[in-house]
Amino acid sequence: MIFRQLFDPLSSTYTYLLGCEHSRQAILIDAVYPAWERDLNLVHELGLKLAYTLETHIHADHITSALKLRQETGSRIVFPQQSAALCPDLTVSDNTPFIVGDISIHPLYTPGHTDDHYSYRIGDRVLTGDALLIDGCGRTDFQNGDAATLYHSIHNTLFSLPDETLVYPGHDYNQRHASCIQQERKRNPRVGNNRTERDFIALMTNLDLAYPKFIDHAVPGNKKCGLCPDHLPENLEKYCGQMTESPQG
Ligand SMILES: [Fe+2]
């Protein structure tokens, strides 16, 4: 399997490119709008054809490039079954593998950050989206998030994967790229080291985080599979612009 981790510096999002060496089909997971051309160029450089885009959840911090990539390539848009999106070509549901050539993607329903959130296990890796981050986890105060639900998703679903499973998060703000289940279970300061559900709920309730600056535009745009709003305030225009640099994570 061809595997690449790509980075969007604006929202510190990781996009994952998976490619089947035999069928030459590719899938982009959590692709970000300003980076659509960089991502597509890489697909082509690797001799692949973009077949699908897939989301871990409806994002609040960036616009997905799913719609743009469908317009450019005919790729099919895949969202979680629980997402309130009316536009996807296909949906994924819990424990029903999504197949791309020789690649088998196992969707794991991991709500709590949002009520539509999925992680995706591919062999000995798991893409954890915003449910489990390296030494952290996603916030639970918007989009029907719920701390108790996230605690159970992490402990019952993600922490029950084999210790050596590699964790690839949906974001990182400190240039870290990957971790493993054992490391997060042992030392994740929010949810690891045997932290109790009650402590976790208290911690998440008292985080006192700022209101997400792009959420009011991103969520409606992503429910339309990546439609950029017509009139963005000037300070937010870059979210629907073009990537100027090309860091690849
Ligand atoms: Fe998120």
GROMACS .gro file of C-alpha atoms and ligand atoms in nm:
model
  250
    1MET     CA    1   0.000   0.000   0.000
    2ILE     CA    2   0.118   0.351  -0.079
    3PHE     CA    3   0.074   0.571   0.229
    4ARG     CA    4   0.144   0.942   0.268
    5GLN     CA    5   0.071   1.185   0.550
    6LEU     CA    6   0.017   1.542   0.426
    7PHE     CA    7  -0.005   1.855   0.638
    8ASP     CA    8  -0.216   2.170   0.606
    9PRO     CA    9  -0.050   2.445   0.812
   10LEU     CA   10  -0.359   2.668   0.828
   11SER     CA   11  -0.566   2.426   1.036
   12SER     CA   12  -0.280   2.190   1.136
   13THR     CA   13  -0.476   1.910   0.970
   14TYR     CA   14  -0.328   1.582   0.853
   15THR     CA   15  -0.463   1.444   0.527
   16TYR     CA   16  -0.389   1.081   0.442
   17LEU     CA   17  -0.331   0.945   0.095
   18LEU     CA   18  -0.372   0.571   0.050
   19GLY     CA   19  -0.296   0.408  -0.283
   20CYS     CA   20  -0.341   0.053  -0.409
   21GLU     CA   21  -0.026  -0.063  -0.590
   22HIS     CA   22  -0.220  -0.298  -0.816
   23SER     CA   23  -0.537  -0.117  -0.920
   24ARG     CA   24  -0.360   0.224  -0.889
   25GLN     CA   25  -0.672   0.360  -0.716
   26ALA     CA   26  -0.620   0.625  -0.448
   27ILE     CA   27  -0.828   0.761  -0.162
   28LEU     CA   28  -0.772   1.087   0.027
   29ILE     CA   29  -0.893   1.098   0.387
   30ASP     CA   30  -0.974   1.440   0.538
   31ALA     CA   31  -0.852   1.640   0.239
   32VAL     CA   32  -0.839   2.018   0.296
   33TYR     CA   33  -0.967   2.274   0.047
   34PRO     CA   34  -0.662   2.505  -0.001
   35ALA     CA   35  -0.440   2.197  -0.053
   36TRP     CA   36  -0.653   2.027  -0.319
   37GLU     CA   37  -0.407   2.091  -0.603
   38ARG     CA   38  -0.102   1.981  -0.404
   39ASP     CA   39  -0.282   1.661  -0.305
   40LEU     CA   40  -0.398   1.588  -0.657
   41ASN     CA   41  -0.050   1.653  -0.799
   42LEU     CA   42   0.092   1.398  -0.556
   43VAL     CA   43  -0.172   1.142  -0.654
   44HIS     CA   44  -0.067   1.185  -1.016
   45GLU     CA   45   0.309   1.187  -0.939
   46LEU     CA   46   0.263   0.848  -0.773
   47GLY     CA   47   0.092   0.715  -1.086
   48LEU     CA   48  -0.243   0.687  -0.910
   49LYS     CA   49  -0.600   0.783  -0.997
   50LEU     CA   50  -0.813   0.947  -0.731
   51ALA     CA   51  -1.114   0.722  -0.676
   52TYR     CA   52  -1.255   0.852  -0.345
   53THR     CA   53  -1.239   1.117  -0.078
   54LEU     CA   54  -1.342   1.012   0.272
   55GLU     CA   55  -1.409   1.214   0.590
   56THR     CA   56  -1.365   1.120   0.955
   57HIS     CA   57  -1.647   1.363   1.046
   58ILE     CA   58  -1.801   1.699   0.957
   59HIS     CA   59  -1.511   1.933   1.027
   60ALA     CA   60  -1.539   2.269   1.201
   61ASP     CA   61  -1.191   2.404   1.136
   62HIS     CA   62  -1.150   2.370   0.760
   63ILE     CA   63  -1.350   2.309   0.443
   64THR     CA   64  -1.308   1.967   0.283
   65SER     CA   65  -1.184   1.958  -0.076
   66ALA     CA   66  -1.414   1.662  -0.152
   67LEU     CA   67  -1.646   1.860  -0.380
   68LYS     CA   68  -1.362   2.038  -0.561
   69LEU     CA   69  -1.181   1.708  -0.622
   70ARG     CA   70  -1.501   1.548  -0.750
   71GLN     CA   71  -1.540   1.836  -0.994
   72GLU     CA   72  -1.178   1.801  -1.109
   73THR     CA   73  -1.145   1.421  -1.124
   74GLY     CA   74  -1.484   1.254  -1.088
   75SER     CA   75  -1.373   1.106  -0.753
   76ARG     CA   76  -1.657   0.987  -0.534
   77ILE     CA   77  -1.741   1.157  -0.205
   78VAL     CA   78  -1.769   0.929   0.099
   79PHE     CA   79  -1.898   1.045   0.439
   80PRO     CA   80  -1.990   0.867   0.761
   81GLN     CA   81  -2.345   0.737   0.756
   82GLN     CA   82  -2.427   0.951   1.061
   83SER     CA   83  -2.308   1.279   0.905
   84ALA     CA   84  -2.583   1.531   0.833
   85ALA     CA   85  -2.461   1.572   0.476
   86LEU     CA   86  -2.700   1.539   0.185
   87CYS     CA   87  -2.443   1.523  -0.094
   88PRO     CA   88  -2.212   1.218  -0.057
   89ASP     CA   89  -2.203   0.951  -0.326
   90LEU     CA   90  -2.143   0.679  -0.066
   91THR     CA   91  -2.143   0.639   0.310
   92VAL     CA   92  -1.944   0.421   0.550
   93SER     CA   93  -2.086   0.249   0.855
   94ASP     CA   94  -1.946   0.075   1.160
   95ASN     CA   95  -1.749  -0.242   1.093
   96THR     CA   96  -1.839  -0.264   0.724
   97PRO     CA   97  -1.505  -0.259   0.537
   98PHE     CA   98  -1.462  -0.001   0.265
   99ILE     CA   99  -1.252  -0.150  -0.013
  100VAL     CA  100  -1.018   0.041  -0.244
  101GLY     CA  101  -0.840  -0.210  -0.469
  102ASP     CA  102  -0.632  -0.424  -0.231
  103ILE     CA  103  -0.682  -0.184   0.060
  104SER     CA  104  -0.938  -0.270   0.324
  105ILE     CA  105  -1.043   0.025   0.540
  106HIS     CA  106  -1.227  -0.073   0.859
  107PRO     CA  107  -1.456   0.205   0.985
  108LEU     CA  108  -1.478   0.229   1.366
  109TYR     CA  109  -1.758   0.448   1.497
  110THR     CA  110  -1.591   0.671   1.758
  111PRO     CA  111  -1.839   0.949   1.851
  112GLY     CA  112  -1.787   1.205   2.126
  113HIS     CA  113  -1.585   1.477   1.952
  114THR     CA  114  -1.884   1.492   1.719
  115ASP     CA  115  -2.179   1.257   1.690
  116ASP     CA  116  -2.072   1.141   1.340
  117HIS     CA  117  -1.705   1.069   1.403
  118TYR     CA  118  -1.526   0.764   1.265
  119SER     CA  119  -1.173   0.631   1.298
  120TYR     CA  120  -1.037   0.411   1.023
  121ARG     CA  121  -0.818   0.105   1.079
  122ILE     CA  122  -0.606  -0.009   0.791
  123GLY     CA  123  -0.396  -0.314   0.886
  124ASP     CA  124  -0.166  -0.217   1.170
  125ARG     CA  125  -0.250   0.156   1.152
  126VAL     CA  126  -0.548   0.352   1.275
  127LEU     CA  127  -0.641   0.701   1.157
  128THR     CA  128  -0.801   0.849   1.466
  129GLY     CA  129  -0.930   1.179   1.327
  130ASP     CA  130  -1.011   1.419   1.611
  131ALA     CA  131  -1.114   1.147   1.858
  132LEU     CA  132  -0.764   1.059   1.976
  133LEU     CA  133  -0.468   1.290   1.916
  134ILE     CA  134  -0.105   1.239   2.018
  135ASP     CA  135  -0.106   1.326   2.391
  136GLY     CA  136  -0.455   1.474   2.350
  137CYS     CA  137  -0.806   1.436   2.213
  138GLY     CA  138  -1.061   1.646   2.028
  139ARG     CA  139  -1.283   1.894   2.212
  140THR     CA  140  -1.636   1.784   2.299
  141ASP     CA  141  -1.826   2.112   2.331
  142PHE     CA  142  -1.970   2.150   1.978
  143GLN     CA  143  -2.149   1.945   1.710
  144ASN     CA  144  -2.328   1.720   1.961
  145GLY     CA  145  -1.998   1.634   2.123
  146ASP     CA  146  -2.007   1.457   2.457
  147ALA     CA  147  -1.716   1.384   2.690
  148ALA     CA  148  -1.855   1.058   2.832
  149THR     CA  149  -1.920   0.930   2.479
  150LEU     CA  150  -1.567   1.020   2.370
  151TYR     CA  151  -1.422   0.847   2.677
  152HIS     CA  152  -1.602   0.526   2.583
  153SER     CA  153  -1.504   0.553   2.215
  154ILE     CA  154  -1.139   0.586   2.312
  155HIS     CA  155  -1.133   0.326   2.588
  156ASN     CA  156  -1.364   0.066   2.439
  157THR     CA  157  -1.286   0.097   2.070
  158LEU     CA  158  -0.942   0.254   2.016
  159PHE     CA  159  -0.759   0.135   2.329
  160SER     CA  160  -0.882  -0.220   2.260
  161LEU     CA  161  -0.675  -0.232   1.940
  162PRO     CA  162  -0.340  -0.415   1.964
  163ASP     CA  163  -0.071  -0.220   2.155
  164GLU     CA  164   0.154  -0.181   1.854
  165THR     CA  165  -0.117  -0.033   1.628
  166LEU     CA  166   0.018   0.292   1.489
  167VAL     CA  167  -0.193   0.599   1.566
  168TYR     CA  168  -0.217   0.861   1.292
  169PRO     CA  169  -0.414   1.163   1.420
  170GLY     CA  170  -0.626   1.416   1.232
  171HIS     CA  171  -0.428   1.708   1.373
  172ASP     CA  172  -0.105   1.786   1.545
  173TYR     CA  173   0.011   2.127   1.657
  174ASN     CA  174   0.367   2.029   1.751
  175GLN     CA  175   0.513   1.857   1.442
  176ARG     CA  176   0.448   1.507   1.573
  177HIS     CA  177   0.343   1.257   1.312
  178ALA     CA  178   0.246   0.924   1.468
  179SER     CA  179   0.215   0.741   1.796
  180CYS     CA  180   0.087   0.397   1.895
  181ILE     CA  181  -0.203   0.265   2.100
  182GLN     CA  182   0.018   0.151   2.387
  183GLN     CA  183   0.180   0.494   2.418
  184GLU     CA  184  -0.155   0.674   2.423
  185ARG     CA  185  -0.311   0.430   2.666
  186LYS     CA  186  -0.015   0.467   2.902
  187ARG     CA  187   0.064   0.835   2.891
  188ASN     CA  188  -0.199   1.042   2.707
  189PRO     CA  189  -0.240   1.324   2.961
  190ARG     CA  190  -0.612   1.370   2.894
  191VAL     CA  191  -0.745   1.021   2.861
  192GLY     CA  192  -0.463   0.772   2.927
  193ASN     CA  193  -0.283   0.649   3.238
  194ASN     CA  194  -0.606   0.501   3.379
  195ARG     CA  195  -0.785   0.835   3.404
  196THR     CA  196  -1.140   0.770   3.517
  197GLU     CA  197  -1.446   0.868   3.316
  198ARG     CA  198  -1.547   1.109   3.588
  199ASP     CA  199  -1.210   1.285   3.586
  200PHE     CA  200  -1.214   1.303   3.208
  201ILE     CA  201  -1.559   1.463   3.201
  202ALA     CA  202  -1.450   1.721   3.461
  203LEU     CA  203  -1.134   1.798   3.262
  204MET     CA  204  -1.319   1.839   2.931
  205THR     CA  205  -1.591   2.050   3.092
  206ASN     CA  206  -1.337   2.293   3.234
  207LEU     CA  207  -1.108   2.338   2.931
  208ASP     CA  208  -1.246   2.688   2.871
  209LEU     CA  209  -1.148   2.691   2.502
  210ALA     CA  210  -1.212   2.983   2.267
  211TYR     CA  211  -1.507   2.971   2.025
  212PRO     CA  212  -1.377   2.812   1.699
  213LYS     CA  213  -1.323   3.100   1.456
  214PHE     CA  214  -1.425   2.918   1.136
  215ILE     CA  215  -1.700   2.687   1.265
  216ASP     CA  216  -1.997   2.897   1.152
  217HIS     CA  217  -1.875   2.877   0.791
  218ALA     CA  218  -1.702   2.538   0.794
  219VAL     CA  219  -1.988   2.324   0.924
  220PRO     CA  220  -2.250   2.443   0.670
  221GLY     CA  221  -1.988   2.425   0.392
  222ASN     CA  222  -1.890   2.071   0.486
  223LYS     CA  223  -2.251   1.958   0.512
  224LYS     CA  224  -2.257   2.051   0.143
  225CYS     CA  225  -1.948   1.833   0.090
  226GLY     CA  226  -1.706   2.126   0.071
  227LEU     CA  227  -1.890   2.425  -0.067
  228CYS     CA  228  -1.697   2.743   0.005
  229PRO     CA  229  -1.926   3.021   0.130
  230ASP     CA  230  -1.976   3.307  -0.118
  231HIS     CA  231  -1.890   3.591   0.116
  232LEU     CA  232  -1.627   3.514   0.375
  233PRO     CA  233  -1.494   3.784   0.606
  234GLU     CA  234  -1.151   3.898   0.485
  235ASN     CA  235  -0.967   3.734   0.776
  236LEU     CA  236  -1.117   3.394   0.682
  237GLU     CA  237  -1.074   3.408   0.305
  238LYS     CA  238  -0.757   3.200   0.322
  239TYR     CA  239  -0.962   2.893   0.422
  240CYS     CA  240  -1.107   2.887   0.072
  241GLY     CA  241  -0.791   3.005  -0.102
  242GLN     CA  242  -0.498   2.830  -0.257
  243MET     CA  243  -0.213   2.676  -0.059
  244THR     CA  244   0.100   2.883  -0.119
  245GLU     CA  245   0.356   2.647   0.032
  246SER     CA  246   0.368   2.271   0.003
  247PRO     CA  247   0.465   2.107   0.333
  248GLN     CA  248   0.389   1.736   0.311
  249GLY     CA  249   0.399   1.642   0.676
  250FE      FE  250  -1.305   1.812   1.429
   0.00000   0.00000   0.00000
